[in-house]
Short mmCIF file of C-alpha atoms and ligand atoms in Angstrom, two decimals:
data_model
loop_
_atom_site.label_atom_id
_atom_site.label_comp_id
_atom_site.label_asym_id
_atom_site.label_seq_id
_atom_site.Cartn_x
_atom_site.Cartn_y
_atom_site.Cartn_z
CA UNK A 29 -19.59 -15.89 -3.34
CA UNK A 30 -22.71 -14.91 -5.10
CA UNK A 31 -22.00 -11.28 -5.71
CA UNK A 32 -18.73 -12.32 -7.45
CA UNK A 33 -20.91 -14.09 -10.46
CA UNK A 34 -24.08 -11.17 -10.66
CA UNK A 35 -22.23 -8.52 -8.73
CA UNK A 36 -24.19 -6.26 -5.83
CA UNK A 37 -25.91 -3.09 -6.09
CA UNK A 38 -23.27 -1.01 -3.52
CA UNK A 39 -22.49 1.02 -6.68
CA UNK A 40 -26.21 1.41 -7.96
CA UNK A 41 -27.07 5.18 -9.22
CA UNK A 42 -23.30 5.90 -9.38
CA UNK A 43 -21.43 7.00 -12.53
CA UNK A 44 -18.08 5.87 -13.11
CA UNK A 45 -15.30 7.07 -15.65
CA UNK A 46 -12.35 4.58 -15.81
CA UNK A 47 -9.44 6.00 -17.58
CA UNK A 48 -6.74 3.24 -19.42
CA UNK A 49 -9.88 0.81 -19.35
CA UNK A 50 -8.68 -1.12 -22.81
CA UNK A 51 -7.07 -3.81 -20.88
CA UNK A 52 -5.14 -4.83 -17.85
CA UNK A 53 -5.97 -2.64 -14.44
CA UNK A 54 -8.32 -0.59 -15.86
CA UNK A 55 -10.14 -3.15 -17.96
CA UNK A 56 -10.96 -5.36 -14.82
CA UNK A 57 -12.01 -1.65 -12.90
CA UNK A 58 -14.34 -1.13 -15.53
CA UNK A 59 -16.30 -4.61 -14.89
CA UNK A 60 -15.76 -4.75 -11.26
CA UNK A 61 -17.60 -1.35 -11.40
CA UNK A 62 -20.27 -2.50 -13.75
CA UNK A 63 -20.58 -5.59 -11.80
CA UNK A 64 -21.26 -3.81 -8.68
CA UNK A 65 -23.87 -1.61 -10.07
CA UNK A 66 -22.48 1.43 -11.25
CA UNK A 67 -23.01 2.67 -15.13
CA UNK A 68 -19.53 2.62 -16.11
CA UNK A 69 -17.80 5.46 -18.96
CA UNK A 70 -14.68 3.33 -20.38
CA UNK A 71 -11.70 5.35 -21.71
CA UNK A 72 -8.59 4.40 -24.20
CA UNK A 73 -6.78 6.46 -26.51
CA UNK A 74 -8.81 4.67 -29.46
CA UNK A 75 -12.16 3.29 -29.27
CA UNK A 76 -11.61 0.34 -31.12
CA UNK A 77 -9.18 -1.03 -28.15
CA UNK A 78 -12.27 -0.54 -25.68
CA UNK A 79 -14.43 -3.24 -27.45
CA UNK A 80 -13.32 -6.29 -25.21
CA UNK A 81 -14.13 -4.20 -22.56
CA UNK A 82 -17.58 -3.45 -23.95
CA UNK A 83 -17.77 -6.84 -23.88
CA UNK A 84 -16.97 -8.02 -20.70
CA UNK A 85 -19.70 -5.61 -19.58
CA UNK A 86 -22.40 -6.12 -21.91
CA UNK A 87 -22.23 -9.55 -21.00
CA UNK A 88 -22.60 -8.68 -17.08
CA UNK A 89 -26.39 -7.53 -17.73
CA UNK A 90 -26.32 -4.45 -15.78
CA UNK A 91 -26.27 -0.79 -16.32
CA UNK A 92 -25.18 0.48 -20.16
CA UNK A 93 -21.63 1.66 -20.39
CA UNK A 94 -20.73 4.44 -22.82
CA UNK A 95 -17.68 4.16 -24.59
CA UNK A 96 -14.94 7.78 -24.98
CA UNK A 97 -11.61 8.09 -26.86
CA UNK A 98 -9.33 10.59 -25.33
CA UNK A 99 -5.54 11.02 -25.09
CA UNK A 100 -5.30 11.85 -21.56
CA UNK A 101 -2.30 14.16 -21.88
CA UNK A 102 -4.67 16.59 -23.50
CA UNK A 103 -6.60 18.67 -21.96
CA UNK A 104 -9.01 18.70 -24.99
CA UNK A 105 -9.29 15.40 -25.66
CA UNK A 106 -9.59 14.88 -21.56
CA UNK A 107 -12.76 17.99 -22.02
CA UNK A 108 -14.75 16.13 -24.84
CA UNK A 109 -14.78 12.71 -22.81
CA UNK A 110 -16.12 14.55 -19.37
CA UNK A 111 -18.59 16.44 -21.28
CA UNK A 112 -19.90 13.39 -23.31
CA UNK A 113 -20.40 11.11 -20.06
CA UNK A 114 -22.59 14.47 -18.27
CA UNK A 115 -24.71 14.43 -21.75
CA UNK A 116 -25.18 10.86 -21.75
CA UNK A 117 -25.66 10.45 -17.86
CA UNK A 118 -25.83 13.96 -16.61
CA UNK A 119 -23.69 13.23 -13.79
CA UNK A 120 -20.32 11.66 -12.78
CA UNK A 121 -19.76 10.32 -9.03
CA UNK A 122 -16.51 8.10 -9.23
CA UNK A 123 -13.39 8.72 -11.73
CA UNK A 124 -10.44 6.46 -11.62
CA UNK A 125 -7.13 7.91 -13.08
CA UNK A 126 -5.81 4.81 -14.31
CA UNK A 127 -4.45 5.09 -17.80
CA UNK A 128 -0.53 4.83 -17.65
CA UNK A 129 2.74 3.82 -19.72
CA UNK A 130 6.67 3.47 -19.11
CA UNK A 131 9.65 4.10 -21.14
CA UNK A 132 12.38 2.73 -18.63
CA UNK A 133 15.63 3.78 -19.11
CA UNK A 134 18.83 4.76 -16.72
CA UNK A 135 18.20 8.35 -16.74
CA UNK A 136 21.71 9.69 -18.06
CA UNK A 137 20.77 8.30 -21.33
CA UNK A 138 17.10 8.91 -20.86
CA UNK A 139 15.72 10.80 -24.32
CA UNK A 140 13.76 14.18 -22.88
CA UNK A 141 10.63 12.90 -24.83
CA UNK A 142 10.80 9.20 -22.85
CA UNK A 143 10.50 11.54 -19.96
CA UNK A 144 8.05 14.15 -21.11
CA UNK A 145 5.78 11.51 -22.26
CA UNK A 146 5.77 9.25 -19.20
CA UNK A 147 4.98 12.28 -16.91
CA UNK A 148 2.31 13.80 -19.58
CA UNK A 149 0.59 10.64 -19.44
CA UNK A 150 1.04 9.04 -15.82
CA UNK A 151 0.91 12.55 -14.11
CA UNK A 152 -0.21 15.51 -15.98
CA UNK A 153 -3.85 13.16 -17.17
CA UNK A 154 -4.35 13.06 -13.52
CA UNK A 155 -4.68 17.00 -13.46
CA UNK A 156 -6.91 17.19 -16.29
CA UNK A 157 -9.35 14.71 -15.63
CA UNK A 158 -9.55 15.50 -11.79
CA UNK A 159 -9.86 19.02 -12.50
CA UNK A 160 -12.59 17.87 -15.29
CA UNK A 161 -14.36 16.16 -12.96
CA UNK A 162 -14.79 18.49 -9.93
CA UNK A 163 -16.80 20.75 -11.20
CA UNK A 164 -19.44 18.51 -11.74
CA UNK A 165 -18.55 16.83 -8.20
CA UNK A 166 -18.64 20.40 -6.52
CA UNK A 167 -22.04 21.16 -8.18
CA UNK A 168 -23.23 17.82 -7.11
CA UNK A 169 -21.59 18.41 -3.66
CA UNK A 170 -20.45 14.74 -4.10
CA UNK A 171 -17.86 12.46 -5.33
CA UNK A 172 -15.06 10.13 -5.14
CA UNK A 173 -11.79 10.44 -7.18
CA UNK A 174 -9.55 7.22 -6.99
CA UNK A 175 -5.49 7.31 -8.56
CA UNK A 176 -3.74 4.82 -9.48
CA UNK A 177 0.14 5.16 -8.49
CA UNK A 178 2.43 2.70 -7.81
CA UNK A 179 4.71 0.82 -5.20
CA UNK A 180 7.73 2.53 -7.07
CA UNK A 181 5.99 5.87 -6.64
CA UNK A 182 7.05 5.38 -2.46
CA UNK A 183 10.55 3.31 -2.99
CA UNK A 184 11.64 4.97 -6.69
CA UNK A 185 13.47 2.24 -9.18
CA UNK A 186 16.46 1.89 -10.99
CA UNK A 187 15.47 2.68 -14.60
CA UNK A 188 12.81 4.30 -13.97
CA UNK A 189 13.32 7.83 -12.82
CA UNK A 190 10.22 9.03 -15.12
CA UNK A 191 8.05 6.70 -14.22
CA UNK A 192 8.99 6.89 -10.41
CA UNK A 193 8.48 10.55 -10.74
CA UNK A 194 5.33 10.28 -12.27
CA UNK A 195 3.72 7.99 -9.65
CA UNK A 196 5.49 10.01 -6.61
CA UNK A 197 3.87 13.01 -7.93
CA UNK A 198 0.39 11.11 -8.26
CA UNK A 199 0.76 10.89 -4.52
CA UNK A 200 1.36 14.49 -3.67
CA UNK A 201 -2.13 15.61 -6.19
CA UNK A 202 -3.75 13.62 -4.25
CA UNK A 203 -2.84 14.57 -1.06
CA UNK A 204 -3.27 18.54 -2.33
CA UNK A 205 -6.74 17.47 -3.80
CA UNK A 206 -8.08 15.63 -0.97
CA UNK A 207 -7.45 18.62 1.55
CA UNK A 208 -9.31 21.05 -1.47
CA UNK A 209 -11.80 19.03 -2.23
CA UNK A 210 -13.19 17.73 1.31
CA UNK A 211 -14.91 20.67 1.94
CA UNK A 212 -16.76 20.19 -1.32
CA UNK A 213 -17.72 16.27 -0.43
CA UNK A 214 -15.44 14.85 -2.80
CA UNK A 215 -12.80 12.07 -1.64
CA UNK A 216 -9.69 11.79 -3.01
CA UNK A 217 -7.43 8.12 -2.60
CA UNK A 218 -4.72 6.89 -4.47
CA UNK A 219 -3.73 2.80 -4.94
CA UNK A 220 -0.22 1.44 -4.90
CA UNK A 221 -0.61 -1.76 -6.55
CA UNK A 222 2.79 -3.60 -6.59
CA UNK A 223 4.13 -6.26 -9.58
CA UNK A 224 0.45 -6.83 -11.71
CA UNK A 225 -0.07 -9.29 -14.66
CA UNK A 226 -0.73 -7.24 -17.64
CA UNK A 227 0.99 -6.28 -20.67
CA UNK A 228 2.81 -3.19 -18.66
CA UNK A 229 4.85 -6.31 -17.34
CA UNK A 230 4.84 -9.15 -19.34
CA UNK A 231 8.17 -8.52 -20.92
CA UNK A 232 9.90 -8.29 -18.20
CA UNK A 233 12.42 -11.74 -18.09
CA UNK A 234 11.10 -15.02 -16.60
CA UNK A 235 14.07 -15.11 -14.67
CA UNK A 236 13.66 -11.20 -12.99
CA UNK A 237 9.79 -11.95 -12.99
CA UNK A 238 10.67 -15.16 -10.36
CA UNK A 239 13.23 -12.81 -8.79
CA UNK A 240 10.19 -10.52 -7.74
CA UNK A 241 7.79 -13.18 -6.45
CA UNK A 242 10.26 -14.23 -4.69
CA UNK A 243 10.58 -11.02 -2.77
CA UNK A 244 6.26 -10.89 -2.31
CA UNK A 245 5.32 -12.12 0.87
CA UNK A 246 2.24 -13.64 0.29
CA UNK A 247 3.97 -15.43 -2.89
CA UNK A 248 2.64 -14.66 -6.10
CA UNK A 249 2.24 -11.51 -8.51
CA UNK A 250 -1.36 -9.83 -8.17
CA UNK A 251 -4.05 -10.23 -10.36
CA UNK A 252 -5.37 -6.76 -12.59
CA UNK A 253 -9.00 -7.89 -10.12
CA UNK A 254 -6.89 -7.73 -6.91
CA UNK A 255 -6.98 -4.16 -7.29
CA UNK A 256 -9.80 -3.72 -8.90
CA UNK A 257 -11.60 -4.79 -5.28
CA UNK A 258 -9.88 -2.29 -4.07
CA UNK A 259 -10.65 0.37 -6.16
CA UNK A 260 -14.63 -0.78 -5.78
CA UNK A 261 -14.12 -0.77 -1.86
CA UNK A 262 -12.88 2.91 -2.06
CA UNK A 263 -15.74 3.89 -4.27
CA UNK A 264 -18.13 2.59 -1.89
CA UNK A 265 -19.46 4.04 1.09
CA UNK A 266 -17.90 1.79 2.99
CA UNK A 267 -14.70 4.02 2.52
CA UNK A 268 -16.78 7.06 3.13
CA UNK A 269 -14.42 8.25 6.19
CA UNK A 270 -11.45 7.97 3.86
CA UNK A 271 -9.81 10.26 1.80
CA UNK A 272 -5.91 11.54 0.72
CA UNK A 273 -4.87 7.82 1.47
CA UNK A 274 -2.88 5.74 -0.03
CA UNK A 275 -3.54 1.87 -0.26
CA UNK A 276 -0.76 -0.56 -0.73
CA UNK A 277 -2.02 -3.20 -2.87
CA UNK A 278 1.09 -5.42 -3.40
CA UNK A 279 1.05 -8.76 -1.58
CA UNK A 280 3.49 -7.44 0.63
CA UNK A 281 6.11 -6.83 -1.80
CA UNK A 282 7.32 -3.21 -0.10
CA UNK A 283 7.19 -3.97 3.68
P1 LIG B 7 -1.49 -1.88 -19.44
O1 LIG B 7 -1.56 -3.11 -19.84
O2 LIG B 7 -0.37 -1.26 -20.26
O3 LIG B 7 -2.40 -0.71 -19.81
C1 LIG B 7 -2.39 0.85 -20.18
C2 LIG B 7 -3.57 1.85 -20.44
O4 LIG B 7 -3.52 3.15 -20.39
C3 LIG B 7 -4.35 0.74 -21.63
O5 LIG B 7 -5.68 0.91 -21.20
C4 LIG B 7 -3.70 1.89 -22.58
O6 LIG B 7 -4.86 2.74 -23.50
C5 LIG B 7 -3.97 3.44 -21.74
N1 LIG B 7 -3.34 4.73 -22.02
C6 LIG B 7 -1.77 4.48 -22.58
N2 LIG B 7 -0.88 6.01 -22.81
C7 LIG B 7 -2.62 6.76 -22.71
C8 LIG B 7 -2.78 7.61 -23.29
N3 LIG B 7 -2.49 8.23 -23.83
N4 LIG B 7 -4.06 8.34 -23.47
C9 LIG B 7 -5.10 7.53 -22.70
N5 LIG B 7 -4.85 6.25 -22.88
C10 LIG B 7 -3.54 5.60 -22.50
O7 LIG B 7 -0.97 -0.91 -17.75
P2 LIG B 7 -1.24 -1.22 -16.57
O8 LIG B 7 -0.28 -2.81 -16.22
O9 LIG B 7 -3.08 -2.38 -16.95
O10 LIG B 7 -1.32 -0.16 -15.56
C11 LIG B 7 -2.48 0.31 -15.37
C12 LIG B 7 -1.89 1.50 -14.30
O11 LIG B 7 -1.51 0.62 -12.99
C13 LIG B 7 -0.90 2.38 -14.89
O12 LIG B 7 -0.99 3.53 -14.49
C14 LIG B 7 0.02 1.67 -14.25
O13 LIG B 7 1.40 2.58 -14.15
C15 LIG B 7 -0.48 1.10 -12.83
N6 LIG B 7 0.48 0.32 -12.08
C16 LIG B 7 0.31 -1.26 -12.95
C17 LIG B 7 1.26 -2.17 -12.21
C18 LIG B 7 1.93 -3.32 -12.81
O14 LIG B 7 2.09 -3.94 -12.21
N7 LIG B 7 1.19 -3.97 -14.06
C19 LIG B 7 1.82 -1.94 -10.67
C20 LIG B 7 1.85 -0.09 -10.14
C21 LIG B 7 1.44 0.19 -11.27
P3 LIG B 7 -4.52 2.54 -25.13
O15 LIG B 7 -3.35 2.35 -25.52
O16 LIG B 7 -5.97 1.58 -25.88
O17 LIG B 7 -5.14 3.95 -25.24
#
């Protein structure tokens, strides 16, 4: 209970970079990593969007945090964000690929642009950040990469062919990267959240939310912290013998 207030030191001396850290799940991940002792680099498409997360981390009175702007689907911006991280802290130990977006619609009428936007924001971004961070991690001979997928990447979902494909792609990418990087002492795992209360899901009609709640074994929608707590576990030595895994964190939605 006490570590909910002051945090633990399990991530002390670690530098963590979190994409999509301006709100929702990414914000909770950044705050929990900071609460557990990490120096956190928070990233979003604009610095202004990161002020709320910055204030929360500063309120913990622990390690400093760094703000970086990057459109996650643009290689040069991703490389700049990683370079600023290394210039400031000299290392990157934990990468959380969390940024994501949706453009839902039936595939027969899905604009090509909606396919491209979702695939590049959700999947190409994971390749770009992993590539940029794996180089310093290889030099350090240690590292930990956590990719935020979705249960939809396991089950598919009508109206989300683009999103589901991107999230399934993250799972295949995670397993491939885990195999490639294990000999360098870099672990790569994924989390597949179920239905979490964030801006991404807030527009779903109340009756649909009720329907989803009825399908969740634990009987409630998820909170961003439910995902962040599992990220802390995967980022810590408590999971040191795990790589290439997909942890489903959905309250028992997909059983
Ligand atoms: P959210 O509230 O909409 O937040 C999305 C985050 O991604 C924001 O910080 C946003 O930052 C960032 N982002 C989006 N496009 C970006 C871009 N091109 N460049 C840089 N940053 C970008 O969503 P969330 O619900 O927290 O979702 C976080 C992750 O969890 C996503 O990958 C999502 O697919 C996944 N997930 C969510 C749920 C759920 O139920 N909520 C379930 C399964 C998986 P700015 O707009 O400030 O740039």
